[in-house]
């Protein structure tokens, strides 16, 4: 618009983002997940009432990128911290942003009990099948046979057991209002992921209980792949183990038009 | 308000409510549980937040989150639970948010037992999790003092944006005494300028314990130290009994201090010039006052319900100037006034040579007592 009537802005930086440049590696989809959350906060006009809870992992500095109030939790404790905030300020929107080591290993108790309590918070859960920040060690989501720096011969299920399908597990809890898994490996799936994130925040706005979107996400640096190979690796290896499904959707959400 | 017969744990809980407690998160553990149970009834009644967390780890992190909103918050536990809370305590200190924590100590290590002990002195006074900070620790010796110091704990936490621990043992938590509660305080919903509440009509705020640049962390460590110096200068509290002319000074906190007072009174009645220093703030610790006393007295006797944790702080203050002796009972055993009285008499009538570790002679005497 403006000077040239033929030019229309179709894509811009969400106002819920700060001008900071992220520290994520090239090809890492943490940045995509950030953007989707920022877009949803903007579209739902939640910026002024949102408090984010960053976790410990590659997204530890998430608070530098979202232009809203933020706290930084200890490793795995983001849901507990979010609970504390939400209980004192029930009319605010509180979300956590956690990796798979953070949420599904050291913080498993906190996420399970938050979901079981029907804590009215939203968890954005980045499953990249390893501990990105500490240099690519085995995570509870590491696939059988997957090589990591702490499973150099590949994850041995005899020794290390099996990956955890967190979304499926949390969906068994009555307190959960919205639990789905999506992937960030191509534009179609990114659009679906955004819709899911929107529904998760709608769940919270409507007081329908705990909401979580598990996002399959790349870690090209630690996977030892280029960005394109990483996207393919999600599709070929992660999705078969971690299906992209709606595991729990509160019936009221079917009335939500977005 | 008139005096009522109150149980220590419940009195602390009600004092916290009347101090404007907005949210409590906790986990059951003996001998602290009555505190949690009292709040589980009273807090919802008043429209305030009570939550039983899935663990102490979760409880302290919930308190951490709630504290970030600027609300008055508290948790409580007993020794094994406090061990689990160490993580959160450190993060709270690093983020500089006010929290009140009540530790109703029991015997340990490990599961130990549920009987009263002063086993957490080190983990709280010299601990509080990793990193470079010191918590304020208040050690009451009666139900009334527990009430008064709980009220005070919230004020100190707010004033210094710090974690304040009310440190009692199971006997104070469980016993009933006549005491007076404070009037109900109006809850101040005005949030401090650092609190995260949603960035409405203001710039966003971030609360974090991360200072990724070492120079910023050093600055933070120094800021916390400077605040600590201020706390040391302004908040040192202790009680003195019969010290004016005392030649022997007994030092004990909490229940040990209280039992020692009975012994000191009995010894005074016999004409023994003995007095008692009972630290109320075991952190900041009254080093300076103890040093002064070491110039006036000829000996000190440290009494604790552990194997001599505060003893090292007293020794540091005395600096070898006069003999420091030790008497402790532990494992859930509470010393009787007579035992301490006997120690006082022995120190008065028998010469004592200064020794590097007074626990050696104490252990020898304990053995004798057994035979
Ligand atoms: C108590 C504690 N243990 C260990 C660490 C070290 N640590 C930092 S990040 C991390 C793993 C994070 O992995 P994940 O949650 O999967 O996030 P990602 O980096 O993969 O996004 C670990 C183990 C820590 N900071 N705190
Ligand atoms: S290490 Fe992996 S998860 Fe972390 S920023 Fe780099 S690519 Fe992303
Ligand atoms: Mg990860």
JSON list of C-alpha atoms and ligand atoms in Angstrom, two decimals, chain A residues 30 57-58 98-102 125-133 137 139 141 219, ligand 3:
[
{"chain": "A", "resi": 30, "resn": "UNK", "atom": "CA", "xyz": [13.03, -23.28, 17.25]},
{"chain": "A", "resi": 57, "resn": "UNK", "atom": "CA", "xyz": [17.67, -25.63, 26.80]},
{"chain": "A", "resi": 58, "resn": "UNK", "atom": "CA", "xyz": [18.43, -23.88, 23.54]},
{"chain": "A", "resi": 98, "resn": "UNK", "atom": "CA", "xyz": [10.18, -26.21, 26.85]},
{"chain": "A", "resi": 99, "resn": "UNK", "atom": "CA", "xyz": [12.47, -28.69, 25.15]},
{"chain": "A", "resi": 100, "resn": "UNK", "atom": "CA", "xyz": [12.15, -32.46, 25.36]},
{"chain": "A", "resi": 101, "resn": "UNK", "atom": "CA", "xyz": [14.94, -32.89, 27.88]},
{"chain": "A", "resi": 102, "resn": "UNK", "atom": "CA", "xyz": [13.37, -30.16, 29.97]},
{"chain": "A", "resi": 125, "resn": "UNK", "atom": "CA", "xyz": [6.88, -28.47, 23.70]},
{"chain": "A", "resi": 126, "resn": "UNK", "atom": "CA", "xyz": [9.82, -28.69, 21.30]},
{"chain": "A", "resi": 127, "resn": "UNK", "atom": "CA", "xyz": [10.70, -32.30, 20.54]},
{"chain": "A", "resi": 128, "resn": "UNK", "atom": "CA", "xyz": [14.02, -32.38, 18.70]},
{"chain": "A", "resi": 129, "resn": "UNK", "atom": "CA", "xyz": [15.01, -35.87, 19.82]},
{"chain": "A", "resi": 130, "resn": "UNK", "atom": "CA", "xyz": [18.06, -34.68, 21.72]},
{"chain": "A", "resi": 131, "resn": "UNK", "atom": "CA", "xyz": [19.51, -32.29, 24.26]},
{"chain": "A", "resi": 132, "resn": "UNK", "atom": "CA", "xyz": [20.39, -29.50, 21.89]},
{"chain": "A", "resi": 133, "resn": "UNK", "atom": "CA", "xyz": [21.93, -26.99, 24.22]},
{"chain": "A", "resi": 137, "resn": "UNK", "atom": "CA", "xyz": [23.08, -35.94, 24.17]},
{"chain": "A", "resi": 139, "resn": "UNK", "atom": "CA", "xyz": [16.93, -37.33, 25.32]},
{"chain": "A", "resi": 141, "resn": "UNK", "atom": "CA", "xyz": [12.65, -38.71, 22.82]},
{"chain": "A", "resi": 219, "resn": "UNK", "atom": "CA", "xyz": [18.43, -29.75, 15.38]},
{"chain": "C", "resi": 3, "resn": "LIG", "atom": "MG1", "xyz": [15.71, -31.09, 22.87]}
]
